[in-house]
XYZ file of C-alpha atoms in Angstrom:
582
model
C 114.258 -10.804 84.866
C 112.343 -8.351 86.112
C 108.981 -5.679 83.656
C 108.401 -2.757 84.207
C 105.168 -1.736 85.998
C 102.894 1.523 85.642
C 101.577 3.215 88.565
C 99.083 5.533 88.104
C 96.458 7.091 89.414
C 94.685 3.893 90.258
C 97.343 2.760 92.251
C 99.469 -0.384 90.792
C 98.663 -2.839 87.092
C 101.580 -4.521 85.286
C 102.014 -3.096 81.537
C 100.728 -4.864 79.458
C 98.658 -3.735 77.328
C 99.785 0.144 75.573
C 96.533 0.377 73.200
C 95.246 3.403 76.251
C 97.854 5.110 76.710
C 98.092 8.232 74.221
C 101.030 11.172 76.278
C 99.696 10.049 79.686
C 102.641 10.531 82.751
C 103.858 7.794 84.590
C 106.747 6.702 86.384
C 108.407 3.839 85.858
C 108.928 0.838 88.707
C 110.404 -2.872 88.177
C 108.575 -6.401 88.614
C 110.252 -8.931 89.338
C 108.689 -11.406 85.558
C 110.738 -10.129 82.112
C 113.110 -8.369 80.982
C 111.957 -4.491 81.040
C 114.048 -3.014 83.576
C 116.449 -2.044 81.211
C 114.167 -0.318 79.758
C 115.285 2.971 82.980
C 118.352 4.813 81.433
C 120.832 6.769 84.038
C 120.240 10.505 81.576
C 115.419 9.143 83.703
C 117.375 9.302 87.772
C 115.594 12.314 87.948
C 112.123 12.641 85.433
C 109.437 10.522 85.226
C 109.668 8.402 81.816
C 106.842 8.807 79.127
C 105.557 5.573 76.838
C 103.908 7.827 73.957
C 100.910 5.217 71.877
C 103.019 5.469 68.271
C 100.193 6.543 65.793
C 97.807 3.552 66.398
C 96.363 1.955 68.983
C 97.424 -1.789 69.024
C 101.335 -2.651 68.160
C 100.532 -5.018 65.100
C 98.627 -1.859 63.234
C 101.243 0.699 63.985
C 103.319 1.548 60.795
C 106.407 0.745 62.246
C 104.662 -1.640 65.241
C 107.783 -0.185 67.806
C 106.842 2.249 70.276
C 108.927 5.066 71.696
C 109.719 5.872 75.495
C 111.294 9.012 75.939
C 112.739 11.181 79.147
C 109.231 13.895 80.197
C 112.246 16.503 80.469
C 114.038 15.705 76.794
C 111.588 14.335 74.837
C 112.704 16.629 71.606
C 115.666 14.031 71.841
C 114.414 11.447 70.484
C 113.389 8.761 73.110
C 114.180 4.402 72.354
C 112.271 2.317 70.150
C 110.405 -0.538 71.078
C 110.812 -2.941 68.887
C 108.943 -6.547 69.311
C 109.966 -9.567 69.166
C 107.768 -11.942 66.816
C 107.964 -15.490 66.581
C 107.479 -17.861 63.920
C 104.157 -17.408 63.170
C 104.357 -13.412 63.603
C 102.827 -13.129 66.621
C 104.594 -10.760 69.402
C 106.607 -12.265 72.310
C 107.830 -9.531 73.831
C 110.514 -6.512 73.237
C 113.751 -4.546 71.598
C 114.928 -1.593 72.333
C 117.170 -0.065 69.041
C 118.613 3.236 69.824
C 117.065 6.213 68.185
C 119.530 8.252 65.602
C 122.703 9.813 67.080
C 121.891 7.939 70.737
C 125.514 6.893 71.422
C 124.013 6.189 74.967
C 125.313 2.867 76.590
C 121.568 1.688 77.809
C 122.822 -0.230 81.314
C 121.301 -3.785 83.001
C 118.060 -4.275 84.602
C 120.141 -3.947 87.373
C 122.138 -2.127 87.603
C 119.458 0.245 86.194
C 117.006 -1.037 89.508
C 120.171 -0.227 91.933
C 120.831 2.975 89.909
C 124.238 2.409 90.268
C 126.339 2.739 87.234
C 129.818 -0.226 88.284
C 129.616 -2.760 85.723
C 129.485 -5.964 86.050
C 133.615 -7.763 86.674
C 134.188 -11.843 87.537
C 137.133 -12.542 89.621
C 140.082 -11.835 87.138
C 138.007 -8.498 87.530
C 137.034 -8.837 84.050
C 134.026 -7.146 82.780
C 131.337 -9.925 81.759
C 129.769 -9.444 78.009
C 125.821 -9.621 77.950
C 124.762 -11.447 75.309
C 121.625 -10.354 73.160
C 120.638 -12.715 71.135
C 121.189 -16.422 73.285
C 120.650 -19.456 71.182
C 120.066 -23.688 71.715
C 123.845 -24.195 71.741
C 124.828 -28.530 71.821
C 127.788 -29.426 71.261
C 128.873 -33.215 71.045
C 131.905 -34.099 71.298
C 134.284 -37.554 72.528
C 135.625 -35.806 75.523
C 134.939 -33.135 77.524
C 137.161 -32.348 81.185
C 137.303 -33.437 83.697
C 134.677 -36.221 83.097
C 137.074 -37.579 80.665
C 140.384 -36.423 78.404
C 143.468 -37.604 76.048
C 143.697 -33.713 75.466
C 142.696 -30.031 74.040
C 139.373 -32.026 72.826
C 138.829 -32.853 76.233
C 140.082 -29.375 77.929
C 138.127 -27.142 75.020
C 134.901 -29.368 75.425
C 134.718 -29.518 79.525
C 135.502 -25.139 79.671
C 134.407 -23.701 76.978
C 130.423 -24.729 77.200
C 130.594 -23.327 80.632
C 131.789 -19.544 79.281
C 128.976 -19.854 77.146
C 126.431 -20.676 79.343
C 127.746 -17.628 81.303
C 126.452 -15.377 79.080
C 123.559 -16.332 78.802
C 122.850 -19.488 76.006
C 121.011 -22.535 77.587
C 123.767 -25.273 76.583
C 124.191 -28.220 76.372
C 127.403 -30.813 76.180
C 126.759 -34.817 75.741
C 129.411 -37.519 75.244
C 129.613 -40.822 75.574
C 129.454 -43.008 79.640
C 133.218 -44.460 79.705
C 133.152 -46.455 82.788
C 137.129 -48.032 82.634
C 137.336 -49.910 85.872
C 139.706 -47.308 87.822
C 139.014 -43.689 89.928
C 137.724 -41.945 85.660
C 134.820 -43.220 86.983
C 134.198 -41.409 89.892
C 134.004 -38.454 87.790
C 130.231 -39.854 86.928
C 129.088 -39.852 90.147
C 127.430 -36.739 90.132
C 124.871 -37.962 86.349
C 121.639 -39.775 87.240
C 120.023 -41.503 84.869
C 117.072 -40.844 83.372
C 114.121 -42.160 82.723
C 114.371 -42.085 78.433
C 115.753 -44.534 76.993
C 115.711 -44.563 72.730
C 116.255 -46.866 69.651
C 118.480 -46.613 67.226
C 118.677 -48.152 64.247
C 122.156 -49.096 62.704
C 124.490 -52.059 62.401
C 121.974 -53.607 60.438
C 119.864 -53.966 64.522
C 118.516 -51.887 67.285
C 120.693 -50.716 68.956
C 119.643 -49.108 73.138
C 121.150 -46.402 74.786
C 120.318 -44.209 77.955
C 121.345 -41.401 78.869
C 122.349 -39.638 82.464
C 122.185 -36.066 83.578
C 124.329 -34.005 85.105
C 123.501 -29.638 85.577
C 126.493 -28.853 86.739
C 127.798 -24.652 85.946
C 124.707 -23.729 84.219
C 125.158 -27.225 81.582
C 123.360 -29.779 80.521
C 126.189 -32.646 80.658
C 124.509 -35.129 79.023
C 126.086 -39.128 78.628
C 125.595 -41.913 76.586
C 125.194 -44.576 77.565
C 125.895 -47.871 76.052
C 127.750 -51.365 77.310
C 130.684 -50.255 74.638
C 131.736 -47.196 76.223
C 132.067 -49.883 79.432
C 135.594 -51.398 78.838
C 139.878 -50.653 80.033
C 141.959 -47.791 78.149
C 140.682 -44.976 77.422
C 137.983 -43.697 75.414
C 139.554 -44.990 71.452
C 141.451 -47.913 72.354
C 143.925 -49.385 74.642
C 147.413 -50.141 75.239
C 147.060 -52.952 71.912
C 145.261 -49.661 69.815
C 142.632 -48.642 69.194
C 139.647 -50.127 69.106
C 138.299 -51.861 66.969
C 134.261 -51.270 67.174
C 135.009 -46.979 67.450
C 132.895 -46.587 64.504
C 130.534 -48.290 66.301
C 130.944 -46.441 69.665
C 130.662 -43.492 68.238
C 127.502 -43.410 64.857
C 126.170 -44.544 68.463
C 126.247 -40.906 69.749
C 125.555 -38.987 66.903
C 122.943 -40.662 66.178
C 121.985 -40.397 70.046
C 122.730 -36.129 70.076
C 120.244 -35.768 67.209
C 117.777 -37.405 70.045
C 118.848 -35.962 73.675
C 117.385 -32.618 72.550
C 113.938 -33.890 71.363
C 112.886 -36.228 73.689
C 115.158 -35.777 77.221
C 112.980 -32.800 79.121
C 116.308 -30.957 81.203
C 114.913 -28.111 84.035
C 111.472 -29.224 82.953
C 111.334 -28.874 78.964
C 113.478 -30.408 76.064
C 115.539 -28.123 73.597
C 113.681 -28.539 71.081
C 114.384 -28.438 67.022
C 115.398 -24.919 67.031
C 119.467 -26.219 67.715
C 123.580 -24.607 67.231
C 125.026 -27.967 66.484
C 128.639 -27.798 68.015
C 130.222 -31.058 66.416
C 133.023 -31.723 66.758
C 136.167 -33.638 64.851
C 135.126 -36.996 62.789
C 133.585 -38.350 66.398
C 130.482 -36.969 66.240
C 130.837 -36.041 61.693
C 127.831 -38.052 61.155
C 125.716 -35.823 63.247
C 125.318 -32.056 60.068
C 124.780 -35.602 58.219
C 121.658 -37.599 59.843
C 120.037 -34.402 60.622
C 120.450 -33.535 56.150
C 119.428 -37.626 55.209
C 116.890 -37.931 58.085
C 115.840 -35.190 60.121
C 115.148 -33.151 58.121
C 113.478 -34.089 54.554
C 110.722 -34.858 57.200
C 110.071 -31.339 58.591
C 112.685 -31.998 61.558
C 115.358 -29.283 62.563
C 114.506 -27.647 59.278
C 115.822 -24.378 61.709
C 119.085 -25.998 63.505
C 121.567 -24.560 62.228
C 125.519 -27.103 62.342
C 129.220 -25.859 62.654
C 132.261 -27.661 62.939
C 135.155 -27.606 64.711
C 138.666 -29.610 62.831
C 140.786 -30.193 66.152
C 143.285 -32.091 64.342
C 142.234 -33.104 60.934
C 145.073 -36.114 60.213
C 141.898 -38.420 62.515
C 138.966 -38.604 60.212
C 137.583 -41.760 60.603
C 138.268 -43.722 57.261
C 136.738 -47.604 57.797
C 135.782 -49.465 54.179
C 133.008 -48.521 51.985
C 131.450 -51.734 52.769
C 130.296 -50.268 55.595
C 128.321 -47.817 55.205
C 125.540 -49.369 55.344
C 126.033 -49.899 59.520
C 125.388 -46.584 60.121
C 121.655 -45.748 59.278
C 122.230 -43.314 56.069
C 120.106 -43.448 53.145
C 122.264 -45.212 50.014
C 121.575 -41.858 48.212
C 123.539 -40.800 50.756
C 127.352 -42.288 49.970
C 128.189 -39.012 47.799
C 128.536 -37.677 50.615
C 131.005 -40.136 52.816
C 132.185 -41.568 49.894
C 136.008 -42.362 49.748
C 138.759 -43.246 47.511
C 142.685 -42.964 48.169
C 144.910 -41.536 45.658
C 146.993 -44.978 44.427
C 150.122 -43.949 46.258
C 147.691 -44.586 49.399
C 146.852 -48.655 48.604
C 147.479 -51.655 50.073
C 147.929 -54.048 46.840
C 147.068 -53.662 42.950
C 143.512 -55.449 43.735
C 142.068 -52.818 46.065
C 140.210 -50.210 44.559
C 140.544 -47.708 47.168
C 136.814 -47.160 47.982
C 136.238 -46.418 52.020
C 133.443 -43.855 53.972
C 135.187 -41.027 55.591
C 132.681 -38.820 58.572
C 134.500 -36.364 58.653
C 134.350 -35.613 54.814
C 130.353 -35.738 55.406
C 130.685 -34.419 58.365
C 132.876 -31.056 55.649
C 130.285 -30.858 52.833
C 126.882 -31.575 55.085
C 127.557 -28.341 58.155
C 126.711 -25.021 57.408
C 130.448 -23.650 58.643
C 133.714 -25.473 59.720
C 136.070 -23.890 62.572
C 139.151 -24.837 63.481
C 140.519 -24.302 66.369
C 143.313 -21.325 65.182
C 143.740 -19.368 62.322
C 147.258 -20.565 61.311
C 145.376 -24.144 61.271
C 142.456 -23.108 58.848
C 145.552 -22.111 56.371
C 147.310 -25.329 56.816
C 144.114 -26.958 55.839
C 143.834 -25.713 52.657
C 146.450 -26.796 51.077
C 148.949 -30.247 50.013
C 151.315 -31.018 52.975
C 148.323 -30.275 56.308
C 145.132 -31.131 54.246
C 145.737 -34.363 54.601
C 144.413 -36.033 50.634
C 141.183 -33.179 51.757
C 142.720 -29.865 50.745
C 140.227 -29.854 47.760
C 137.584 -30.226 49.391
C 138.775 -27.767 52.255
C 139.418 -25.269 49.039
C 135.767 -24.974 48.145
C 134.159 -24.699 51.032
C 136.813 -20.907 52.530
C 133.517 -18.700 52.657
C 132.953 -20.589 55.169
C 135.934 -21.778 57.089
C 137.050 -19.537 59.885
C 139.819 -20.241 62.909
C 139.178 -19.166 65.693
C 142.250 -19.057 68.241
C 141.664 -22.254 71.501
C 141.154 -20.748 74.193
C 141.745 -22.117 78.489
C 140.269 -21.757 81.230
C 142.148 -20.022 83.493
C 140.268 -20.082 86.740
C 142.099 -23.687 86.591
C 144.799 -22.745 84.654
C 145.722 -19.794 88.020
C 149.656 -19.974 89.243
C 147.709 -17.113 92.152
C 145.631 -20.190 93.798
C 146.248 -24.192 91.563
C 145.786 -26.323 94.316
C 148.454 -28.583 92.821
C 151.828 -26.792 92.866
C 153.789 -26.160 96.047
C 153.850 -22.262 96.961
C 151.802 -20.040 94.389
C 152.818 -17.294 92.596
C 152.356 -14.394 90.313
C 153.869 -11.907 87.311
C 154.523 -9.267 90.104
C 155.673 -12.217 93.312
C 157.858 -14.851 91.607
C 159.024 -16.487 94.503
C 157.323 -19.304 94.078
C 158.350 -20.251 91.404
C 161.922 -21.101 92.730
C 159.122 -23.197 94.318
C 157.952 -24.852 92.725
C 160.640 -26.039 90.971
C 162.248 -27.046 94.178
C 158.981 -29.465 94.711
C 158.990 -30.720 91.367
C 163.006 -32.094 92.041
C 162.167 -33.315 94.844
C 159.362 -35.643 93.996
C 160.942 -37.192 90.884
C 164.115 -37.688 92.794
C 165.755 -35.554 90.667
C 168.993 -33.258 91.934
C 167.857 -30.626 94.222
C 169.535 -28.163 92.207
C 167.017 -24.607 91.640
C 169.636 -22.721 89.176
C 169.942 -25.503 86.711
C 167.608 -25.798 84.355
C 164.343 -27.744 83.912
C 163.149 -28.551 80.673
C 159.610 -29.995 80.730
C 157.778 -32.259 77.913
C 153.406 -32.348 78.744
C 151.989 -34.802 75.017
C 150.932 -37.418 73.750
C 154.479 -39.972 72.800
C 153.293 -39.979 68.886
C 155.285 -38.723 65.249
C 153.130 -35.226 65.499
C 154.238 -33.921 69.040
C 157.448 -34.435 67.977
C 158.649 -37.328 70.191
C 161.139 -38.656 67.890
C 162.768 -35.940 67.316
C 162.310 -35.684 71.866
C 164.395 -39.068 70.875
C 167.281 -38.361 68.183
C 168.389 -34.893 70.743
C 168.852 -36.348 74.209
C 171.860 -37.186 74.556
C 173.494 -34.403 73.362
C 171.633 -32.487 75.314
C 172.031 -34.307 78.672
C 175.198 -33.903 78.242
C 175.571 -30.972 79.527
C 173.852 -29.780 83.264
C 170.164 -29.539 82.640
C 166.926 -31.456 83.750
C 165.032 -33.120 81.078
C 160.941 -34.256 82.684
C 158.548 -35.400 80.669
C 154.608 -36.871 80.461
C 152.495 -38.175 78.092
C 151.322 -41.563 76.503
C 150.897 -43.038 73.598
C 152.688 -45.570 71.376
C 154.243 -48.298 73.443
C 157.648 -47.702 71.681
C 157.832 -45.105 72.677
C 156.816 -44.989 76.689
C 159.025 -48.166 76.688
C 162.281 -45.491 76.124
C 161.296 -42.884 78.126
C 161.956 -45.776 80.758
C 164.541 -47.071 79.442
C 165.419 -43.406 79.224
C 164.897 -43.014 82.632
C 166.935 -45.800 84.219
C 170.702 -44.357 82.216
C 170.504 -40.582 83.338
C 169.015 -41.359 86.526
C 170.118 -37.824 87.833
C 169.079 -36.263 84.834
C 165.806 -37.394 83.027
C 162.121 -38.958 84.480
C 159.535 -39.803 82.157
C 155.733 -40.333 83.611
C 154.331 -42.531 81.150
C 150.551 -42.105 81.751
C 148.577 -38.611 82.742
C 147.917 -37.774 85.975
C 147.136 -33.776 86.228
C 148.311 -33.425 89.674
C 151.735 -33.896 87.996
C 151.036 -31.769 84.921
C 149.800 -28.585 86.732
C 153.760 -28.965 88.710
C 155.480 -29.293 86.192
C 154.201 -26.426 84.268
C 154.855 -24.540 87.463
C 158.201 -26.617 87.919
C 159.602 -26.021 83.978
C 161.650 -23.583 83.005
C 161.512 -24.550 79.614
C 158.392 -25.967 77.557
C 159.557 -27.859 74.463
C 157.117 -28.406 72.164
C 158.967 -29.377 68.885
C 155.125 -30.423 66.957
C 155.519 -31.295 63.649
C 151.395 -29.713 63.307
C 149.899 -28.431 66.424
C 145.636 -27.057 65.471
C 146.652 -24.948 68.177
C 148.254 -26.592 71.952
C 147.400 -25.544 74.718
C 150.601 -26.140 76.546
C 152.390 -23.135 75.476
C 149.550 -21.192 76.626
C 148.806 -22.949 80.202
C 153.899 -21.651 80.555
C 153.306 -18.438 79.280
C 150.443 -18.129 82.549
C 153.028 -20.040 84.354
C 156.572 -18.008 83.838
C 158.269 -20.952 81.522
C 159.048 -20.443 78.146
C 157.855 -22.423 75.640
C 159.825 -23.674 73.138
C 158.245 -24.472 68.993
C 157.886 -25.375 66.351
C 156.222 -22.519 64.592
C 153.527 -24.310 62.953
C 149.713 -23.470 62.978
C 148.532 -22.807 66.432
C 152.019 -22.348 67.651
C 153.228 -19.907 66.044
C 150.432 -17.958 66.365
C 150.468 -17.738 69.865
C 153.626 -17.625 71.015
C 155.581 -14.316 69.617
C 159.183 -15.293 69.133
C 161.291 -13.093 71.511
C 163.859 -10.683 69.330
C 166.102 -9.274 72.434
C 166.637 -5.535 69.486
C 163.192 -4.462 69.870
C 162.798 -2.014 72.754
C 165.304 -0.322 72.315
C 167.621 -3.168 73.494
C 165.192 -3.911 76.014
C 163.680 -7.024 74.110
C 159.574 -8.299 73.493
C 158.531 -12.000 72.916
C 156.267 -14.196 74.680
C 159.442 -17.678 73.975
C 161.421 -18.748 71.098
């Protein structure tokens, strides 16, 4: 950053005080320290700047605490106001620029002002970089973050959004478990080093010790909570036998550790401190706002912190028996925040009272704001059909409920530079897409038929994704001259069905059980149609990838799919047609 030095008859001195300046003519030039370089405006290039005292000899004693910066040639036109920025004690720690009334000029960055240039900063895609005036210390708490861990869209978002926020000037930390599954994915943590900081977490009737690993990558502090419960085969949530029985324990540890991390980890030489903005993702991080409200704020800690709950999938709420509440490390008076009673029809037997603890409900009650990953889904979760029992509670908090559609990493998902596909292509030259299709057919052992429609599916194999609909439709669909490729894992029933279908339709169907990043790129690039018959979809990313790769999405009009895919209308624009999918 740069500050201004005042050049007078006596030489150069740092601009530290304005107490003795009246209307003396001075020239200003940048000096590498504080960020005052942006004071220099284009219209001031031909003349010196004049700093006029605001009527009193001290900043704190001026009427409004501001100073005017004027152009010597245009004093009558007014200047810019240096508005003091103060800390909690009232001390002046910096100044902000406030344009005078009617001044519509845009201030240039200190780099542009120093170089005298007028070009806007652009990134590799030619998109103007956004300069953030107010920056925050942001802490993401998530059960997965790509490339370290990923099972779906949650990992994609929490692996790419922090990097973008850091590029805008925010200080960003991502807190996630350090999973070790005994496979190739363990190498993703090779760049993380253990910090000399172990903490004690009091929960589940005892004292649990957790460690921290840290990697600084692309402007983000990636912090991994380490505990033996994260070291086991499978995925972050379960294995071939189903969900892990101790998931409540594993993610309770994550939430307690995430609350301590900004206070105890000296990342880059100093801690994040108490004034943080916590972005908690889904129920796995849902205890964070409850802990802040019950454990920290009563003692004056985190009183200025704010929390945002991001709901990626409301169907998963972290519901466990009511007896497990005492394991969470919360005071008894906070039971009402998490207390949950199942409706009569959902109880297992006549003597079942239906009492439970619902971690996601506790987060909804205690957070400052609630976000979903699309506008359509923000409305759907307030309905009986889409609210999964929480629709009334979410409706009561509608004033702080918003939807922001997910984005994608346009550097990783770029057909003109994708390293995973056989041939790169762009919107100006689509010839490479045919080569990608031929290469995919060859790799999967399908007949090489460039003119044969190739349909792809990428996603979890479960009821939400509409796999049963695909299963019922496949026999009739494959009667036509089409090829079908599926990539995914999940319900063992559907995994076995994929294997059986492949053996039945050797020349038309391929099923890849599991998840493979290169293959997902190859299917997205090589397929003609991407099928997404989801019963509900908070946002969905695969349809966004497909549209970027020139693959037509055919989706169920729900949630984020309805928001992002514009149905093709062949009669619009005078018969030319308009739309992005079906």
